[in-house]
Amino acid sequence: MVINCKEIAEKIITETKEKITELKNSGIYPKLAVVMVGDGDASKIYVRNKTEACKKAGIETEEYIYNENISQEELIRSIENLNSDPSITGILVQLPLPKHIDETEICKTISPSKDVDVFNPQNFGGFILGDKSLIPCTAYGIIKILEYKKISLSGKNCVVIGRSNIVGKPTALLLTNRDATVTLCHSKTKDLKDFCKNADIIVSATGVPKLITKDMVKSGAVVIDVGINRDENGKICGDVDFKNVEPICSYITPVPGGVGPVTVAMLTNNTADLAYFTLLNDKNIKRKF
């Protein structure tokens, strides 16, 4: 069965809108600063989708678009200005950045109190340690998809392919925390097929078109495809050979229109929660969410 991820995303945005309404009734008005460097088509689409989702949830956004030749120092100063702006409750820096800019340094610059993507090392470390802080958007979205479909994780064999700090590692941790037995695979994994063949749930985030084929997936498995690629004909596709794998799965996410919309929805959720966390000490608010 193909999972209707757009429907799940809409439900999450609706839930977020209720949070935003509660915040506004308490005098808190979340505003997300979206920083983009360059004018790449993919980044523009991602930013547009994020701002549209925020609008639906009742979150104000401000876009800061810079020439791709901006220096790292200039970009850092811009982010520092946003850090000190009390009207900005969340900051998102659209990745990837041009090669001359150190993404790690940029992520370190984002104030932990405004880091909606959990890119700042302090926030990511807190997430790893389980301090109940924000959760990286894509990993959180994957868990939400499984929860909405009532897919049990306890005792399940899960294979996560891809070890990035944005998707692979946090997803593996969240699955482990929900009592799944997780194998984290990557580009150096030998005999990937053998690992996948025994998996109840496969999460692939490699960026390799149609890496996961029918002979790698057991009947009834759940397949979550995080990849966004282009095939030999220039058509958008995922990491999974969808046409041939879908008939043997119990559930599968499509590409496009799968994990992506849910990730964007979780961004609105994180923006709402950050606004609450950031201003809690300044307002007498009884949290209702």
PDB file of N, CA and C in Angstrom, residues 51-117:
ATOM      1  N   THR A  51       7.807  27.820   3.224  1.00  0.00           N
ATOM      2  CA  THR A  51       7.085  29.050   3.549  1.00  0.00           C
ATOM      3  C   THR A  51       5.581  28.872   3.370  1.00  0.00           C
ATOM      4  N   GLU A  52       5.169  28.106   2.370  1.00  0.00           N
ATOM      5  CA  GLU A  52       3.740  27.848   2.171  1.00  0.00           C
ATOM      6  C   GLU A  52       3.161  27.044   3.335  1.00  0.00           C
ATOM      7  N   ALA A  53       3.929  26.051   3.810  1.00  0.00           N
ATOM      8  CA  ALA A  53       3.463  25.250   4.947  1.00  0.00           C
ATOM      9  C   ALA A  53       3.351  26.117   6.198  1.00  0.00           C
ATOM     10  N   CYS A  54       4.319  26.999   6.397  1.00  0.00           N
ATOM     11  CA  CYS A  54       4.272  27.902   7.555  1.00  0.00           C
ATOM     12  C   CYS A  54       3.045  28.803   7.483  1.00  0.00           C
ATOM     13  N   LYS A  55       2.746  29.292   6.294  1.00  0.00           N
ATOM     14  CA  LYS A  55       1.575  30.152   6.121  1.00  0.00           C
ATOM     15  C   LYS A  55       0.307  29.403   6.513  1.00  0.00           C
ATOM     16  N   LYS A  56       0.199  28.152   6.089  1.00  0.00           N
ATOM     17  CA  LYS A  56      -0.967  27.338   6.445  1.00  0.00           C
ATOM     18  C   LYS A  56      -1.086  27.171   7.960  1.00  0.00           C
ATOM     19  N   ALA A  57       0.060  27.057   8.621  1.00  0.00           N
ATOM     20  CA  ALA A  57       0.063  26.832  10.069  1.00  0.00           C
ATOM     21  C   ALA A  57      -0.091  28.123  10.855  1.00  0.00           C
ATOM     22  N   GLY A  58      -0.043  29.271  10.161  1.00  0.00           N
ATOM     23  CA  GLY A  58      -0.172  30.548  10.851  1.00  0.00           C
ATOM     24  C   GLY A  58       1.144  31.125  11.322  1.00  0.00           C
ATOM     25  N   ILE A  59       2.250  30.656  10.737  1.00  0.00           N
ATOM     26  CA  ILE A  59       3.579  31.129  11.114  1.00  0.00           C
ATOM     27  C   ILE A  59       4.057  32.164  10.106  1.00  0.00           C
ATOM     28  N   GLU A  60       4.470  33.316  10.584  1.00  0.00           N
ATOM     29  CA  GLU A  60       5.021  34.343   9.702  1.00  0.00           C
ATOM     30  C   GLU A  60       6.443  33.960   9.296  1.00  0.00           C
ATOM     31  N   THR A  61       6.807  34.243   8.066  1.00  0.00           N
ATOM     32  CA  THR A  61       8.166  33.968   7.592  1.00  0.00           C
ATOM     33  C   THR A  61       8.779  35.218   6.978  1.00  0.00           C
ATOM     34  N   GLU A  62      10.103  35.282   7.047  1.00  0.00           N
ATOM     35  CA  GLU A  62      10.872  36.314   6.363  1.00  0.00           C
ATOM     36  C   GLU A  62      12.010  35.627   5.626  1.00  0.00           C
ATOM     37  N   GLU A  63      12.154  35.914   4.351  1.00  0.00           N
ATOM     38  CA  GLU A  63      13.197  35.293   3.551  1.00  0.00           C
ATOM     39  C   GLU A  63      14.403  36.219   3.419  1.00  0.00           C
ATOM     40  N   TYR A  64      15.578  35.620   3.546  1.00  0.00           N
ATOM     41  CA  TYR A  64      16.833  36.347   3.388  1.00  0.00           C
ATOM     42  C   TYR A  64      17.633  35.608   2.311  1.00  0.00           C
ATOM     43  N   ILE A  65      17.616  36.163   1.112  1.00  0.00           N
ATOM     44  CA  ILE A  65      18.236  35.518  -0.036  1.00  0.00           C
ATOM     45  C   ILE A  65      19.539  36.247  -0.372  1.00  0.00           C
ATOM     46  N   TYR A  66      20.636  35.485  -0.427  1.00  0.00           N
ATOM     47  CA  TYR A  66      21.945  36.085  -0.671  1.00  0.00           C
ATOM     48  C   TYR A  66      22.572  35.528  -1.945  1.00  0.00           C
ATOM     49  N   ASN A  67      23.397  36.370  -2.561  1.00  0.00           N
ATOM     50  CA  ASN A  67      24.143  35.953  -3.741  1.00  0.00           C
ATOM     51  C   ASN A  67      25.053  34.790  -3.387  1.00  0.00           C
ATOM     52  N   GLU A  68      25.240  33.877  -4.331  1.00  0.00           N
ATOM     53  CA  GLU A  68      26.047  32.685  -4.055  1.00  0.00           C
ATOM     54  C   GLU A  68      27.507  33.020  -3.761  1.00  0.00           C
ATOM     55  N   ASN A  69      27.921  34.235  -4.062  1.00  0.00           N
ATOM     56  CA  ASN A  69      29.309  34.638  -3.808  1.00  0.00           C
ATOM     57  C   ASN A  69      29.499  35.300  -2.451  1.00  0.00           C
ATOM     58  N   ILE A  70      28.469  35.347  -1.646  1.00  0.00           N
ATOM     59  CA  ILE A  70      28.595  35.936  -0.322  1.00  0.00           C
ATOM     60  C   ILE A  70      29.703  35.225   0.452  1.00  0.00           C
ATOM     61  N   SER A  71      30.467  35.980   1.207  1.00  0.00           N
ATOM     62  CA  SER A  71      31.543  35.364   1.990  1.00  0.00           C
ATOM     63  C   SER A  71      30.971  34.691   3.224  1.00  0.00           C
ATOM     64  N   GLN A  72      31.739  33.773   3.757  1.00  0.00           N
ATOM     65  CA  GLN A  72      31.310  33.082   4.972  1.00  0.00           C
ATOM     66  C   GLN A  72      31.143  34.080   6.116  1.00  0.00           C
ATOM     67  N   GLU A  73      32.052  35.030   6.203  1.00  0.00           N
ATOM     68  CA  GLU A  73      32.003  36.027   7.275  1.00  0.00           C
ATOM     69  C   GLU A  73      30.721  36.857   7.175  1.00  0.00           C
ATOM     70  N   GLU A  74      30.353  37.250   5.960  1.00  0.00           N
ATOM     71  CA  GLU A  74      29.130  38.030   5.781  1.00  0.00           C
ATOM     72  C   GLU A  74      27.901  37.233   6.166  1.00  0.00           C
ATOM     73  N   LEU A  75      27.881  35.967   5.794  1.00  0.00           N
ATOM     74  CA  LEU A  75      26.731  35.119   6.116  1.00  0.00           C
ATOM     75  C   LEU A  75      26.627  34.918   7.627  1.00  0.00           C
ATOM     76  N   ILE A  76      27.760  34.731   8.272  1.00  0.00           N
ATOM     77  CA  ILE A  76      27.754  34.574   9.725  1.00  0.00           C
ATOM     78  C   ILE A  76      27.209  35.834  10.397  1.00  0.00           C
ATOM     79  N   ARG A  77      27.642  37.006   9.909  1.00  0.00           N
ATOM     80  CA  ARG A  77      27.148  38.257  10.498  1.00  0.00           C
ATOM     81  C   ARG A  77      25.630  38.384  10.323  1.00  0.00           C
ATOM     82  N   SER A  78      25.136  37.959   9.168  1.00  0.00           N
ATOM     83  CA  SER A  78      23.701  38.016   8.921  1.00  0.00           C
ATOM     84  C   SER A  78      22.939  37.132   9.908  1.00  0.00           C
ATOM     85  N   ILE A  79      23.455  35.934  10.117  1.00  0.00           N
ATOM     86  CA  ILE A  79      22.794  35.008  11.046  1.00  0.00           C
ATOM     87  C   ILE A  79      22.878  35.541  12.472  1.00  0.00           C
ATOM     88  N   GLU A  80      23.995  36.126  12.824  1.00  0.00           N
ATOM     89  CA  GLU A  80      24.131  36.707  14.165  1.00  0.00           C
ATOM     90  C   GLU A  80      23.127  37.827  14.383  1.00  0.00           C
ATOM     91  N   ASN A  81      22.859  38.607  13.325  1.00  0.00           N
ATOM     92  CA  ASN A  81      21.838  39.651  13.432  1.00  0.00           C
ATOM     93  C   ASN A  81      20.464  39.056  13.684  1.00  0.00           C
ATOM     94  N   LEU A  82      20.181  37.926  13.026  1.00  0.00           N
ATOM     95  CA  LEU A  82      18.900  37.248  13.245  1.00  0.00           C
ATOM     96  C   LEU A  82      18.847  36.663  14.656  1.00  0.00           C
ATOM     97  N   ASN A  83      19.970  36.174  15.136  1.00  0.00           N
ATOM     98  CA  ASN A  83      20.029  35.647  16.506  1.00  0.00           C
ATOM     99  C   ASN A  83      19.612  36.707  17.522  1.00  0.00           C
ATOM    100  N   SER A  84      20.017  37.942  17.267  1.00  0.00           N
ATOM    101  CA  SER A  84      19.775  39.023  18.230  1.00  0.00           C
ATOM    102  C   SER A  84      18.450  39.753  17.996  1.00  0.00           C
ATOM    103  N   ASP A  85      17.736  39.399  16.937  1.00  0.00           N
ATOM    104  CA  ASP A  85      16.456  40.039  16.627  1.00  0.00           C
ATOM    105  C   ASP A  85      15.345  39.375  17.447  1.00  0.00           C
ATOM    106  N   PRO A  86      14.761  40.081  18.397  1.00  0.00           N
ATOM    107  CA  PRO A  86      13.745  39.459  19.261  1.00  0.00           C
ATOM    108  C   PRO A  86      12.467  39.064  18.534  1.00  0.00           C
ATOM    109  N   SER A  87      12.238  39.623  17.345  1.00  0.00           N
ATOM    110  CA  SER A  87      11.016  39.278  16.609  1.00  0.00           C
ATOM    111  C   SER A  87      11.145  37.945  15.883  1.00  0.00           C
ATOM    112  N   ILE A  88      12.370  37.454  15.719  1.00  0.00           N
ATOM    113  CA  ILE A  88      12.628  36.172  15.055  1.00  0.00           C
ATOM    114  C   ILE A  88      12.704  35.071  16.102  1.00  0.00           C
ATOM    115  N   THR A  89      11.821  34.090  16.001  1.00  0.00           N
ATOM    116  CA  THR A  89      11.829  32.993  16.979  1.00  0.00           C
ATOM    117  C   THR A  89      12.470  31.720  16.433  1.00  0.00           C
ATOM    118  N   GLY A  90      12.678  31.665  15.107  1.00  0.00           N
ATOM    119  CA  GLY A  90      13.293  30.487  14.511  1.00  0.00           C
ATOM    120  C   GLY A  90      14.113  30.869  13.295  1.00  0.00           C
ATOM    121  N   ILE A  91      15.210  30.138  13.073  1.00  0.00           N
ATOM    122  CA  ILE A  91      16.071  30.388  11.922  1.00  0.00           C
ATOM    123  C   ILE A  91      16.298  29.074  11.180  1.00  0.00           C
ATOM    124  N   LEU A  92      16.107  29.129   9.866  1.00  0.00           N
ATOM    125  CA  LEU A  92      16.362  27.984   8.997  1.00  0.00           C
ATOM    126  C   LEU A  92      17.365  28.414   7.934  1.00  0.00           C
ATOM    127  N   VAL A  93      18.466  27.685   7.811  1.00  0.00           N
ATOM    128  CA  VAL A  93      19.423  27.920   6.739  1.00  0.00           C
ATOM    129  C   VAL A  93      19.280  26.781   5.739  1.00  0.00           C
ATOM    130  N   GLN A  94      18.864  27.106   4.526  1.00  0.00           N
ATOM    131  CA  GLN A  94      18.646  26.088   3.504  1.00  0.00           C
ATOM    132  C   GLN A  94      19.978  25.517   3.032  1.00  0.00           C
ATOM    133  N   LEU A  95      20.129  24.213   3.162  1.00  0.00           N
ATOM    134  CA  LEU A  95      21.319  23.516   2.689  1.00  0.00           C
ATOM    135  C   LEU A  95      21.005  22.826   1.370  1.00  0.00           C
ATOM    136  N   PRO A  96      22.020  22.551   0.518  1.00  0.00           N
ATOM    137  CA  PRO A  96      23.436  22.807   0.758  1.00  0.00           C
ATOM    138  C   PRO A  96      23.815  24.260   0.495  1.00  0.00           C
ATOM    139  N   LEU A  97      24.981  24.640   1.032  1.00  0.00           N
ATOM    140  CA  LEU A  97      25.544  25.959   0.803  1.00  0.00           C
ATOM    141  C   LEU A  97      26.666  25.839  -0.222  1.00  0.00           C
ATOM    142  N   PRO A  98      27.064  26.956  -0.846  1.00  0.00           N
ATOM    143  CA  PRO A  98      28.190  26.907  -1.784  1.00  0.00           C
ATOM    144  C   PRO A  98      29.437  26.315  -1.141  1.00  0.00           C
ATOM    145  N   LYS A  99      30.279  25.730  -1.947  1.00  0.00           N
ATOM    146  CA  LYS A  99      31.435  24.994  -1.440  1.00  0.00           C
ATOM    147  C   LYS A  99      32.411  25.847  -0.639  1.00  0.00           C
ATOM    148  N   HIS A 100      32.440  27.152  -0.902  1.00  0.00           N
ATOM    149  CA  HIS A 100      33.403  27.993  -0.180  1.00  0.00           C
ATOM    150  C   HIS A 100      32.929  28.342   1.235  1.00  0.00           C
ATOM    151  N   ILE A 101      31.733  27.895   1.582  1.00  0.00           N
ATOM    152  CA  ILE A 101      31.198  28.164   2.919  1.00  0.00           C
ATOM    153  C   ILE A 101      31.179  26.870   3.736  1.00  0.00           C
ATOM    154  N   ASP A 102      31.700  26.938   4.929  1.00  0.00           N
ATOM    155  CA  ASP A 102      31.764  25.785   5.833  1.00  0.00           C
ATOM    156  C   ASP A 102      30.396  25.625   6.512  1.00  0.00           C
ATOM    157  N   GLU A 103      29.660  24.604   6.103  1.00  0.00           N
ATOM    158  CA  GLU A 103      28.316  24.409   6.647  1.00  0.00           C
ATOM    159  C   GLU A 103      28.334  24.180   8.152  1.00  0.00           C
ATOM    160  N   THR A 104      29.365  23.492   8.639  1.00  0.00           N
ATOM    161  CA  THR A 104      29.459  23.232  10.080  1.00  0.00           C
ATOM    162  C   THR A 104      29.548  24.530  10.863  1.00  0.00           C
ATOM    163  N   GLU A 105      30.353  25.466  10.369  1.00  0.00           N
ATOM    164  CA  GLU A 105      30.494  26.749  11.049  1.00  0.00           C
ATOM    165  C   GLU A 105      29.192  27.540  11.013  1.00  0.00           C
ATOM    166  N   ILE A 106      28.493  27.454   9.907  1.00  0.00           N
ATOM    167  CA  ILE A 106      27.214  28.160   9.798  1.00  0.00           C
ATOM    168  C   ILE A 106      26.203  27.576  10.778  1.00  0.00           C
ATOM    169  N   CYS A 107      26.174  26.258  10.865  1.00  0.00           N
ATOM    170  CA  CYS A 107      25.242  25.602  11.797  1.00  0.00           C
ATOM    171  C   CYS A 107      25.576  25.947  13.250  1.00  0.00           C
ATOM    172  N   LYS A 108      26.867  26.090  13.547  1.00  0.00           N
ATOM    173  CA  LYS A 108      27.288  26.485  14.891  1.00  0.00           C
ATOM    174  C   LYS A 108      26.845  27.905  15.215  1.00  0.00           C
ATOM    175  N   THR A 109      26.740  28.741  14.170  1.00  0.00           N
ATOM    176  CA  THR A 109      26.386  30.141  14.369  1.00  0.00           C
ATOM    177  C   THR A 109      24.929  30.319  14.747  1.00  0.00           C
ATOM    178  N   ILE A 110      24.051  29.452  14.243  1.00  0.00           N
ATOM    179  CA  ILE A 110      22.622  29.565  14.565  1.00  0.00           C
ATOM    180  C   ILE A 110      22.429  29.398  16.067  1.00  0.00           C
ATOM    181  N   SER A 111      21.754  30.334  16.685  1.00  0.00           N
ATOM    182  CA  SER A 111      21.502  30.243  18.122  1.00  0.00           C
ATOM    183  C   SER A 111      20.743  28.966  18.452  1.00  0.00           C
ATOM    184  N   PRO A 112      21.172  28.212  19.453  1.00  0.00           N
ATOM    185  CA  PRO A 112      20.442  26.993  19.830  1.00  0.00           C
ATOM    186  C   PRO A 112      18.969  27.256  20.119  1.00  0.00           C
ATOM    187  N   SER A 113      18.659  28.453  20.591  1.00  0.00           N
ATOM    188  CA  SER A 113      17.270  28.777  20.933  1.00  0.00           C
ATOM    189  C   SER A 113      16.416  29.095  19.717  1.00  0.00           C
ATOM    190  N   LYS A 114      17.061  29.180  18.514  1.00  0.00           N
ATOM    191  CA  LYS A 114      16.312  29.492  17.294  1.00  0.00           C
ATOM    192  C   LYS A 114      16.555  28.457  16.191  1.00  0.00           C
ATOM    193  N   ASP A 115      17.154  27.353  16.546  1.00  0.00           N
ATOM    194  CA  ASP A 115      17.602  26.337  15.586  1.00  0.00           C
ATOM    195  C   ASP A 115      16.496  25.323  15.299  1.00  0.00           C
ATOM    196  N   VAL A 116      15.629  25.627  14.330  1.00  0.00           N
ATOM    197  CA  VAL A 116      14.473  24.765  14.062  1.00  0.00           C
ATOM    198  C   VAL A 116      14.860  23.423  13.453  1.00  0.00           C
ATOM    199  N   ASP A 117      16.016  23.348  12.781  1.00  0.00           N
ATOM    200  CA  ASP A 117      16.426  22.115  12.112  1.00  0.00           C
ATOM    201  C   ASP A 117      17.268  21.191  12.990  1.00  0.00           C
TER     202      ASP A 117
END
